[in-house]
Short mmCIF file of C-alpha atoms (C1' of nucleotides) in Angstrom, two decimals:
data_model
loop_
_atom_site.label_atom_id
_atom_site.label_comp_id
_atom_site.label_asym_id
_atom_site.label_seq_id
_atom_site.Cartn_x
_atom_site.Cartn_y
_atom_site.Cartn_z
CA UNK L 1 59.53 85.42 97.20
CA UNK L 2 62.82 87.15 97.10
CA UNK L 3 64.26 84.07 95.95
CA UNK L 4 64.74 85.05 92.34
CA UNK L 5 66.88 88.08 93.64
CA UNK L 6 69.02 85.90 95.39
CA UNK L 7 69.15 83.70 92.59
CA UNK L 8 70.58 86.43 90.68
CA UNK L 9 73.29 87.40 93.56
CA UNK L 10 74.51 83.69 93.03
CA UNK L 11 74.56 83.59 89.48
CA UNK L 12 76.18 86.87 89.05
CA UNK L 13 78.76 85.31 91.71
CA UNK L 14 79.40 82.64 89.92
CA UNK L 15 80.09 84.04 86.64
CA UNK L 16 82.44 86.65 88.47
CA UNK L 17 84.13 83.90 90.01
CA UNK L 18 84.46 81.76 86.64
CA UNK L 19 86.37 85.16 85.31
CA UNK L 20 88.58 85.07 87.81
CA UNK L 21 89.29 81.46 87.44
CA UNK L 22 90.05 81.89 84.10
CA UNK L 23 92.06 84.73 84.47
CA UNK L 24 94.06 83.85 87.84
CA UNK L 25 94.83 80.67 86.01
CA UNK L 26 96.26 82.05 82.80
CA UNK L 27 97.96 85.49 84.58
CA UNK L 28 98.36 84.67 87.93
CA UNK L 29 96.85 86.54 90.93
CA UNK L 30 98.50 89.86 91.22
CA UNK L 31 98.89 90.72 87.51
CA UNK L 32 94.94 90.33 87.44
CA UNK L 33 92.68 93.36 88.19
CA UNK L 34 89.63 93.42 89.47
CA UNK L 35 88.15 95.35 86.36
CA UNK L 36 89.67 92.61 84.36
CA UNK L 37 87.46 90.36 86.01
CA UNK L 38 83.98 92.01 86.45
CA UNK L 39 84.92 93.30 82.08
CA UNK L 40 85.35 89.32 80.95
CA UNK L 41 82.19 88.55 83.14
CA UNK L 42 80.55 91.86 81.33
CA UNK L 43 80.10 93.74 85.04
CA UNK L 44 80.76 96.81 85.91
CA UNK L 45 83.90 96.85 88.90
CA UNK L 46 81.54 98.01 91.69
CA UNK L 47 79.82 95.10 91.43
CA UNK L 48 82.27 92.51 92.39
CA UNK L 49 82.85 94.57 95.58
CA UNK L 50 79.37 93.90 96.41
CA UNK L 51 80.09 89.96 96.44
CA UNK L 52 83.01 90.35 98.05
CA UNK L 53 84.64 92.43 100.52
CA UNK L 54 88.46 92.31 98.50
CA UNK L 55 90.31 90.19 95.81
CA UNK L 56 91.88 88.49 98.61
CA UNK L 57 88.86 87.36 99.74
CA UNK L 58 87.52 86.09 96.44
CA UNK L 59 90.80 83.95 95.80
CA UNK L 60 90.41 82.57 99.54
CA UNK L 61 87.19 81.49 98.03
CA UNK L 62 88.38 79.68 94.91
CA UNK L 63 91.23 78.22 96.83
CA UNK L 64 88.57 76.64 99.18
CA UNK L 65 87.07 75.05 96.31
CA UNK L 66 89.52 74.23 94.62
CA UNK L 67 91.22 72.59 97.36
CA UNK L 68 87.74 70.75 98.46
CA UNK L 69 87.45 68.90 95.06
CA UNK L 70 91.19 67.81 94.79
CA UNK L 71 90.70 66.03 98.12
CA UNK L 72 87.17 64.17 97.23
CA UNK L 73 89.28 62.74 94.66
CA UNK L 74 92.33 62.12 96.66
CA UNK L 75 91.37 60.62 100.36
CA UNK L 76 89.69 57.74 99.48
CA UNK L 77 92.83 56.42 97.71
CA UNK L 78 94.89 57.29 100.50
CA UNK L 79 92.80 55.33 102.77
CA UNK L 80 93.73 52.04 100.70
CA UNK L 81 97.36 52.67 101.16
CA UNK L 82 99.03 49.42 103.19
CA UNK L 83 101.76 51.20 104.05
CA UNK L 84 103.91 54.18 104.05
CA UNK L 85 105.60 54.47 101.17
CA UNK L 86 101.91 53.54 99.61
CA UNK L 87 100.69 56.62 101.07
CA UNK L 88 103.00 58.97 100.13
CA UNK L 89 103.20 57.40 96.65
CA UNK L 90 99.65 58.30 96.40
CA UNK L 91 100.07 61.94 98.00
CA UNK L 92 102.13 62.28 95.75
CA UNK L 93 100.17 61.40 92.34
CA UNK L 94 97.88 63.94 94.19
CA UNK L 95 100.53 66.34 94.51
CA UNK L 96 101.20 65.83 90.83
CA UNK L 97 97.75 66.19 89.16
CA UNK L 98 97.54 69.87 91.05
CA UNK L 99 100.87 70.63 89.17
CA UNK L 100 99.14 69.94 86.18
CA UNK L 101 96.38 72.06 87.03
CA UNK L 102 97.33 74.55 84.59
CA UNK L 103 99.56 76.91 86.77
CA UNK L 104 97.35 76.51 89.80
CA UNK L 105 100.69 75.54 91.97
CA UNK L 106 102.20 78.72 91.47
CA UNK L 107 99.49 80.90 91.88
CA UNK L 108 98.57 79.32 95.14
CA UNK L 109 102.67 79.82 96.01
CA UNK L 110 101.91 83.36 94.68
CA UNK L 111 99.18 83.87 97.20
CA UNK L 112 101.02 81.70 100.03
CA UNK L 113 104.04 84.79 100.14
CA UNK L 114 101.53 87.38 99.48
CA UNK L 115 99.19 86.56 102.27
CA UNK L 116 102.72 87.07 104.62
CA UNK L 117 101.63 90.89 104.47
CA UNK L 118 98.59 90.48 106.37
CA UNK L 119 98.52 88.78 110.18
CA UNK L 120 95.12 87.88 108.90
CA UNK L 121 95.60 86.13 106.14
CA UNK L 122 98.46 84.17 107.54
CA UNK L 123 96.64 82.93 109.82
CA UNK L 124 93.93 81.88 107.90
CA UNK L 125 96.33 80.66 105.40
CA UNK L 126 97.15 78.50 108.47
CA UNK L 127 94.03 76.87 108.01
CA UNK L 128 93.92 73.12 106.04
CA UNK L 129 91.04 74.61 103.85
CA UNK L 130 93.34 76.75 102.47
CA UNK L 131 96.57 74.79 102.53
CA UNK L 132 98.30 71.85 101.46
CA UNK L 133 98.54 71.35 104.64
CA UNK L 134 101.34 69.40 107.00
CA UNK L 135 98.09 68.70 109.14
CA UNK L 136 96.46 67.21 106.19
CA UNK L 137 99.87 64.81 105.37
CA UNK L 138 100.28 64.05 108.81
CA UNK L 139 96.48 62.69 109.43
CA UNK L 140 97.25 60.57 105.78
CA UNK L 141 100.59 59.21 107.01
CA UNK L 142 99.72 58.51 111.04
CA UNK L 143 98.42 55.15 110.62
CA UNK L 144 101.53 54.12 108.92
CA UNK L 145 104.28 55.87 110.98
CA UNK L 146 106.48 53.30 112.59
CA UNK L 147 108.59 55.21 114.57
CA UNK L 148 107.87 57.93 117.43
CA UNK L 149 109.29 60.44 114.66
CA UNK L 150 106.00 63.09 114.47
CA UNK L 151 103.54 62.74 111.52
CA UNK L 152 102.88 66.20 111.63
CA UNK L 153 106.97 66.59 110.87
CA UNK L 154 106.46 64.06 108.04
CA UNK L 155 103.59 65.94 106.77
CA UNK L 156 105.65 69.28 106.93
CA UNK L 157 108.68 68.14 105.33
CA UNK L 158 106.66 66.82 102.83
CA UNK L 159 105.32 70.05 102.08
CA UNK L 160 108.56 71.90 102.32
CA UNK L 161 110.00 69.94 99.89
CA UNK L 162 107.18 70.21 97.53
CA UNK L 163 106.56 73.85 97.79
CA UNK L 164 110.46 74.54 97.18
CA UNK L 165 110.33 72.56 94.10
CA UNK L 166 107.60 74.55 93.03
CA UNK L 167 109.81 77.58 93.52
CA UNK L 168 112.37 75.79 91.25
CA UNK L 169 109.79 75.47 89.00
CA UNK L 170 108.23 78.84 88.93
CA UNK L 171 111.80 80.32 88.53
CA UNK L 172 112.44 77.66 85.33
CA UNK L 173 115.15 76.12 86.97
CA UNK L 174 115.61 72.72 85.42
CA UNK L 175 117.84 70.92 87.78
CA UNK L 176 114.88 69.41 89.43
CA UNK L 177 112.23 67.01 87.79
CA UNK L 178 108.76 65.95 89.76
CA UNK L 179 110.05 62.48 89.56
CA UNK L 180 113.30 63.21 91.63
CA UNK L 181 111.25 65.28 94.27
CA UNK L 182 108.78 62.30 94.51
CA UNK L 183 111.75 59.78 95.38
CA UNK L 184 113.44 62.59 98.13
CA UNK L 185 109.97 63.41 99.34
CA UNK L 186 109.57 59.27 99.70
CA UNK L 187 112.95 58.85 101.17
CA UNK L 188 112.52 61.89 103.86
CA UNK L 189 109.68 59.80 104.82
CA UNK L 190 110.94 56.67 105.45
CA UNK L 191 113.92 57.06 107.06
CA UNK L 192 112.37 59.52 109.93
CA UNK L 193 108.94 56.93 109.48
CA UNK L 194 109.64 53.42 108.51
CA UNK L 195 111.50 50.85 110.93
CA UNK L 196 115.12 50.14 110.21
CA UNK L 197 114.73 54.26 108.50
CA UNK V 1 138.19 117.16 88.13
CA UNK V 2 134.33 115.80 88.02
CA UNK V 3 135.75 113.59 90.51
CA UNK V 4 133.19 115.01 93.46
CA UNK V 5 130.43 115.08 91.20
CA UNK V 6 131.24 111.36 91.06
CA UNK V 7 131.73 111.29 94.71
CA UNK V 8 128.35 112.90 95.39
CA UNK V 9 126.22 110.64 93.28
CA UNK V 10 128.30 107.71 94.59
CA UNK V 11 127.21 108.96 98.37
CA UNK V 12 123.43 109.72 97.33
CA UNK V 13 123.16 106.09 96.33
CA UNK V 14 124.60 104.50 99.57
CA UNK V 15 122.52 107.02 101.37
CA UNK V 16 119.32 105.75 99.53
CA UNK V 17 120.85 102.20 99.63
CA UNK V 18 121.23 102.01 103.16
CA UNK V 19 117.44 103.64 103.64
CA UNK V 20 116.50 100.88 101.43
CA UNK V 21 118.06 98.04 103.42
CA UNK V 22 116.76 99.57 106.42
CA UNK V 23 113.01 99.59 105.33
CA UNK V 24 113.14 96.39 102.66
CA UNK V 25 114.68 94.78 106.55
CA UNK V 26 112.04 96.26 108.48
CA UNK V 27 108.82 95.98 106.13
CA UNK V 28 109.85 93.98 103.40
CA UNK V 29 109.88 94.48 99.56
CA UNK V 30 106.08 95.36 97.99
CA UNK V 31 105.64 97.03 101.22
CA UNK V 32 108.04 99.65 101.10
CA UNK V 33 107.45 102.27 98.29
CA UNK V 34 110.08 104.56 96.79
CA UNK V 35 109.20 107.55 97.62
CA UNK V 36 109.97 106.02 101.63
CA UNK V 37 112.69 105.57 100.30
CA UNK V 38 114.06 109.10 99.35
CA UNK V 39 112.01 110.59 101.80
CA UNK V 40 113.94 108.28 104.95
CA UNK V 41 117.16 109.28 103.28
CA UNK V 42 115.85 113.19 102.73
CA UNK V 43 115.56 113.07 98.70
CA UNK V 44 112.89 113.70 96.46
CA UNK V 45 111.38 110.77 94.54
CA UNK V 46 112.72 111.51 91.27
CA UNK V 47 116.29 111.29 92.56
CA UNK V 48 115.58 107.67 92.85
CA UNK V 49 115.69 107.23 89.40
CA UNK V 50 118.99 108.89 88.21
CA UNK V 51 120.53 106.22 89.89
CA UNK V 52 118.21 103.31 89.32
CA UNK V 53 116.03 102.11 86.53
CA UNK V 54 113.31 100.09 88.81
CA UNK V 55 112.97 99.29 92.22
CA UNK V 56 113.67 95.93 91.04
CA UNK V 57 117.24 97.14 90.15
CA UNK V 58 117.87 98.60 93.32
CA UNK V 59 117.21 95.47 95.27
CA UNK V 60 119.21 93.01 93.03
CA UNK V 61 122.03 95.00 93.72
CA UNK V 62 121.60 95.05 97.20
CA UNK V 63 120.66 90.85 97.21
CA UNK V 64 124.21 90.71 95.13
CA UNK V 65 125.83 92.82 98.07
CA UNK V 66 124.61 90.66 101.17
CA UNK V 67 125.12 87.32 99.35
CA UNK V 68 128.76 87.96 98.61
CA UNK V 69 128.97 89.52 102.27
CA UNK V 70 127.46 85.62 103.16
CA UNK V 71 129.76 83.84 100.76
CA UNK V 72 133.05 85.41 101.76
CA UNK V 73 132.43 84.18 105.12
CA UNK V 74 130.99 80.67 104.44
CA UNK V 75 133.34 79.94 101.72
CA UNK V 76 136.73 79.43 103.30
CA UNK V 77 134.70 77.41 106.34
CA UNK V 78 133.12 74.84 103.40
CA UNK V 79 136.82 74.51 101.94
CA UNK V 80 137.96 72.52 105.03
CA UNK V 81 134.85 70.13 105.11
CA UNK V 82 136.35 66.98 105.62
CA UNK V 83 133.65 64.59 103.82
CA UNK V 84 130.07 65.15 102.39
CA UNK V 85 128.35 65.56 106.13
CA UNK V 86 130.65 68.33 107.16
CA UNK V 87 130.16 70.31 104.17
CA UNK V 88 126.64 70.30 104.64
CA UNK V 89 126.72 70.84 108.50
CA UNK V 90 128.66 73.72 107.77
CA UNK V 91 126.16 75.06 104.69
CA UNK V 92 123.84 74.84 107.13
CA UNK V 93 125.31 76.65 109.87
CA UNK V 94 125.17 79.32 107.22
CA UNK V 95 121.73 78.91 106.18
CA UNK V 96 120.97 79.66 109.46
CA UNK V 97 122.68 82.90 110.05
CA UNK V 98 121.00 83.73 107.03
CA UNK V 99 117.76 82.94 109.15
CA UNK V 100 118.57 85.40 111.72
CA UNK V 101 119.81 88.65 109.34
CA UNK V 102 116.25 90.12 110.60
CA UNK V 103 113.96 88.68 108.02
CA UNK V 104 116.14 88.96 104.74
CA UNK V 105 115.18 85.29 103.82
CA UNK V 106 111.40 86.19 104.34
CA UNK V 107 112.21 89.23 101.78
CA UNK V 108 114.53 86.87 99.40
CA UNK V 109 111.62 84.64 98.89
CA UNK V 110 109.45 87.36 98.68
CA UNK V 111 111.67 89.08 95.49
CA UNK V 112 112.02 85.36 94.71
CA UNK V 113 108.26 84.85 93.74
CA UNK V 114 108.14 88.49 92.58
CA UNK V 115 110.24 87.95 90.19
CA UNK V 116 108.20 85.04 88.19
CA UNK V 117 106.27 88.02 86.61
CA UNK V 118 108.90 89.19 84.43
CA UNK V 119 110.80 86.58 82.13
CA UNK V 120 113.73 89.14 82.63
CA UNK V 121 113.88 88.71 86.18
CA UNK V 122 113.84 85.25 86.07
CA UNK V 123 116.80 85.08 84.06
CA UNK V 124 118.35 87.14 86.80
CA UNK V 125 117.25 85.51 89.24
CA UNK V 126 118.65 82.21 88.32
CA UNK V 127 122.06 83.76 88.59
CA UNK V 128 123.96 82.34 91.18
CA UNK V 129 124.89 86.16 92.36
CA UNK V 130 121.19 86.37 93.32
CA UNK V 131 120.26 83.36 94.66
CA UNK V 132 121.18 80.93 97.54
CA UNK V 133 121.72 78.65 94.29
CA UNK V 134 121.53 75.14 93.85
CA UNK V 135 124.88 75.33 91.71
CA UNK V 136 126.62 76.69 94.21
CA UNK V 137 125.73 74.15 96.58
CA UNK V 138 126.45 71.80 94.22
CA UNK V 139 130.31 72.89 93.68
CA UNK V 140 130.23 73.20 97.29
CA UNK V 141 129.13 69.09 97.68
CA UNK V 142 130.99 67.61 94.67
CA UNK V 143 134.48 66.76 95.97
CA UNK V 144 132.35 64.68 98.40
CA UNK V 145 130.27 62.54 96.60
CA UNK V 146 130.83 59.19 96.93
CA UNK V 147 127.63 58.00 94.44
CA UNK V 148 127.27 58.89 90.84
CA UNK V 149 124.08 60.89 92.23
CA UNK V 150 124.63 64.67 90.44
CA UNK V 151 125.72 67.01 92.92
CA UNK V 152 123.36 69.65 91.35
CA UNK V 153 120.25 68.04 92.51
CA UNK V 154 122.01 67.37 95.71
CA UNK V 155 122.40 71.22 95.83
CA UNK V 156 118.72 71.74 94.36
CA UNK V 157 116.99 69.14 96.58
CA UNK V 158 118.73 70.84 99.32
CA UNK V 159 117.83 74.48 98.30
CA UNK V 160 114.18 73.44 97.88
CA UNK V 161 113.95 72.09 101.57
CA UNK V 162 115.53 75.43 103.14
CA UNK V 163 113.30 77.51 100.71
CA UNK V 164 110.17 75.23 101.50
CA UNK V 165 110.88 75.99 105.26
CA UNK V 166 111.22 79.91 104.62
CA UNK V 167 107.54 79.45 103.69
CA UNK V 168 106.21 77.72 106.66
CA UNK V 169 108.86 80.41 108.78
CA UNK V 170 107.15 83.15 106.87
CA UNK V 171 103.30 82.22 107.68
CA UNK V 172 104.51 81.53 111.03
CA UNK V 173 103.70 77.09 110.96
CA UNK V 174 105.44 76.01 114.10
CA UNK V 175 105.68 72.43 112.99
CA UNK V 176 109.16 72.74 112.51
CA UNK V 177 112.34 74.12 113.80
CA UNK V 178 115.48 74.27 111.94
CA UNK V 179 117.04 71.91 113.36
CA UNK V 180 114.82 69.22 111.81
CA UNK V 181 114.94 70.48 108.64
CA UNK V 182 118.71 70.86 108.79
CA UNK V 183 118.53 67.19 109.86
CA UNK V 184 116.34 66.34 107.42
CA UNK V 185 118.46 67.93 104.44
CA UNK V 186 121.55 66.17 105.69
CA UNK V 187 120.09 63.08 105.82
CA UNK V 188 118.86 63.48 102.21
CA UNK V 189 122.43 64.67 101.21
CA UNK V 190 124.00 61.62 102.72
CA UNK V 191 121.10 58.97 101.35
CA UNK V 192 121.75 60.22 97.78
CA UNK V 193 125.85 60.80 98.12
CA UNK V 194 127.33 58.55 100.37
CA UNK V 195 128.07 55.13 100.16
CA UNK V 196 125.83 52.68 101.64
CA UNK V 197 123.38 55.57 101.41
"C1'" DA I 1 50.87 100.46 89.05
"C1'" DC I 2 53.63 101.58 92.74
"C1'" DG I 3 57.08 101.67 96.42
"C1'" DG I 4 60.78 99.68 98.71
"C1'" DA I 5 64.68 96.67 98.45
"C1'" DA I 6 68.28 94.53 96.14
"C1'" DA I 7 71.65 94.70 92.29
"C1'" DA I 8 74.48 97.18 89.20
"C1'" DT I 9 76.96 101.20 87.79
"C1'" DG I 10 80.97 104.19 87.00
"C1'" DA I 11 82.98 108.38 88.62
"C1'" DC I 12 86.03 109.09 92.12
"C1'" DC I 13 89.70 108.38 95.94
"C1'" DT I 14 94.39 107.08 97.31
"C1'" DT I 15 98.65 104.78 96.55
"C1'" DC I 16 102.25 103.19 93.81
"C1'" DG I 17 106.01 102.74 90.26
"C1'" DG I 18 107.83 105.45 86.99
"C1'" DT I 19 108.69 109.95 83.81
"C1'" DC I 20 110.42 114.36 82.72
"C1'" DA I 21 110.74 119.42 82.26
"C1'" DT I 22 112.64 122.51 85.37
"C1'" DT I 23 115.70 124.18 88.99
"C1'" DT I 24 119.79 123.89 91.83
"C1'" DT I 25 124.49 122.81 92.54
"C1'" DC I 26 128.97 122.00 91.10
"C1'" DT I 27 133.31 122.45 88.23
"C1'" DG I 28 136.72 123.95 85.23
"C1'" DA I 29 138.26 127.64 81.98
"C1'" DC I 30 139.19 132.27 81.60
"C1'" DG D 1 135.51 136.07 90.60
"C1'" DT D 2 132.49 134.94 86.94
"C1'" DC D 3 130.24 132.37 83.81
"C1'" DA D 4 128.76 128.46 80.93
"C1'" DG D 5 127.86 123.86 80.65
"C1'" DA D 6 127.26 119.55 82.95
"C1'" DA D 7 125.66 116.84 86.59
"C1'" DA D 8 122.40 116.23 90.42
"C1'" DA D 9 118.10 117.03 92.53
"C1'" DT D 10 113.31 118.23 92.41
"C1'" DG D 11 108.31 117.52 92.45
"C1'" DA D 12 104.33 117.87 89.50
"C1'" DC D 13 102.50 114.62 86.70
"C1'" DC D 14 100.98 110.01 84.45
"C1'" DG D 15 98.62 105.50 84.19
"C1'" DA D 16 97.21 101.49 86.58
"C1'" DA D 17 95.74 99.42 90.67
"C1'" DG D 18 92.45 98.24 94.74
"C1'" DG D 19 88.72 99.99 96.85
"C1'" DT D 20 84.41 103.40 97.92
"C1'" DC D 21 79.95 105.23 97.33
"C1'" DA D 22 76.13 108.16 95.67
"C1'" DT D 23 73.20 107.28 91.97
"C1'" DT D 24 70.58 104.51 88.74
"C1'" DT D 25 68.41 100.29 87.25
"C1'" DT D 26 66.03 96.10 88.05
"C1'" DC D 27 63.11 93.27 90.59
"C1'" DC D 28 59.16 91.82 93.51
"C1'" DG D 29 55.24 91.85 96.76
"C1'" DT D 30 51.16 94.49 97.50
#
DNA sequence: ACGGAAAATGACCTTCGGTCATTTTCTGAC
DNA sequence: GTCAGAAAATGACCGAAGGTCATTTTCCGT
């Protein structure tokens, strides 16, 4: 078998990818270099280019993942919300524990403008898989929408909001606190959403 | 007198200045290297650099330029807002001609994110002189609200939804048009600073 | 043990922001 | 008009970055 080969490929992948977890996470995505990610995985630069085509791609990859895991853990308490405001309550703890994620927010804001220099990668920054997507708020909210007001608007107000205050937040400004984004975010909702809104 | 020595430099830089705006306009900031630059405006690269310290420089001043060139003109319209929805009608009709300078709000956001990497710029950046600030739309709200609601996170909540937008704008989302995000601020302006909100 | 394939290497390429010794241009005194 | 010093302009150069590729090393089936 050539499995073992393969086997290697994966592992070798992995621990690249690990690195540049680490070190996207702590630095951010531009001010890490590729050779700072094959050194900490103790590789030689060449090689990463053999797993993947660009650093782009690689973060593409970790966003998928990344992304993938926060939503097992989020859509199955979305789909006990009663209402509306329930929902985006609970988007919004979601919305809050990827905040916490070490600086994960801001890199993937980082990436977000970055990724406006390529036709390709905006559009595959388009995609849900690699967005906090107004697609993915609007399919959360739509059972609850009251009104003939769009869920896919709710969803992308939603995200507007949130990505601007992570903008505040990446800049230090303090005006803002997650709590008062939470209760705009909420409001927005309701009144284009809710009856009597 | 030196006075044409001073007279040539001052030319040089609004030579290299308006090369700058041209290409910053046309290709936006990472994109556009210095040596384009000099070479658009017919100087050698070095020349760049006897009248700037970074290309960093060089664009703050020119963000400081075209937001007092916005200002002067919004300014005197805000002044005559009647109540807290005119105000913010009019802010917005501003926002929005900020929207169609070519893509300078794509390339503010841009320099906006870019700037995260330095603690220095970040500083900067928080200055009202170099930002579509929160602050100032805050001074430009308080007179009318009604609610004991700050005006600054009136003005911040309202910054974050037009910067929020620049990102969908910038990766090309068609979810929403300005118009419902200018409705959408409003209406958060009004819940959180008028009465009966 | 051997040969082919896959994985890993690191020197090398180009581009970019930024530096600096050198050259060119200008100005004011004589 | 000339000349010296100052200011402006130049472009070769540097280090760091993303990315390439010929070469070497490792692995595996025969």
């Amino acid at each position: 078998m050539a499995k073992k080969q393969q086997e290697k490929s994966r592992q070798t992948m992995d621990e690249l990818m690990a690195s540049a977890v680490e070190l996207f996470g702590s630095k951010g995505f531009t001010q890490t270099s590729v050779a700072e990610i094959t050194d900490h995985a103790g590789y030689a630069k060449g090689s990463f280019y053999r797993h993947w085509d660009s650093k782009d791609e690689l973060f593409l990859q970790i966003v998928e993942r990344k992304l993938r895991q926060y939503r097992e853990e989020r859509d199955p308490k979305v789909a006990g919300a009663g209402n509306l405001e329930e929902a985006m309550n609970i988007i919004w703890d979601f919305l809050e524990t990827i905040i916490n994620d070490r600086n994960w927010s801001s890199i993937f804001l980082e990436f977000t403008i970055h990724s406006a220099h390529s036709e390709i990668l905006k559009k595959l920054m388009n995609k849900s898989i690699y967005r906090l997507s107004n697609q993915i708020f609007a399919d959360l909210v739509r059972d609850h929408v009251q009104t003939d007001f769009p869920p896919e608007k709710i969803g992308a107000l939603n995200t507007a909001l949130f990505e601007g205050f992570l903008i505040h937040r990446t800049l230090g400004t303090q005006v803002l606190s997650i709590e008062d984004v939470r209760r705009a975010a909420i409001a927005l909702a309701l009144a284009n959403g809710a009856k009597n809104g």
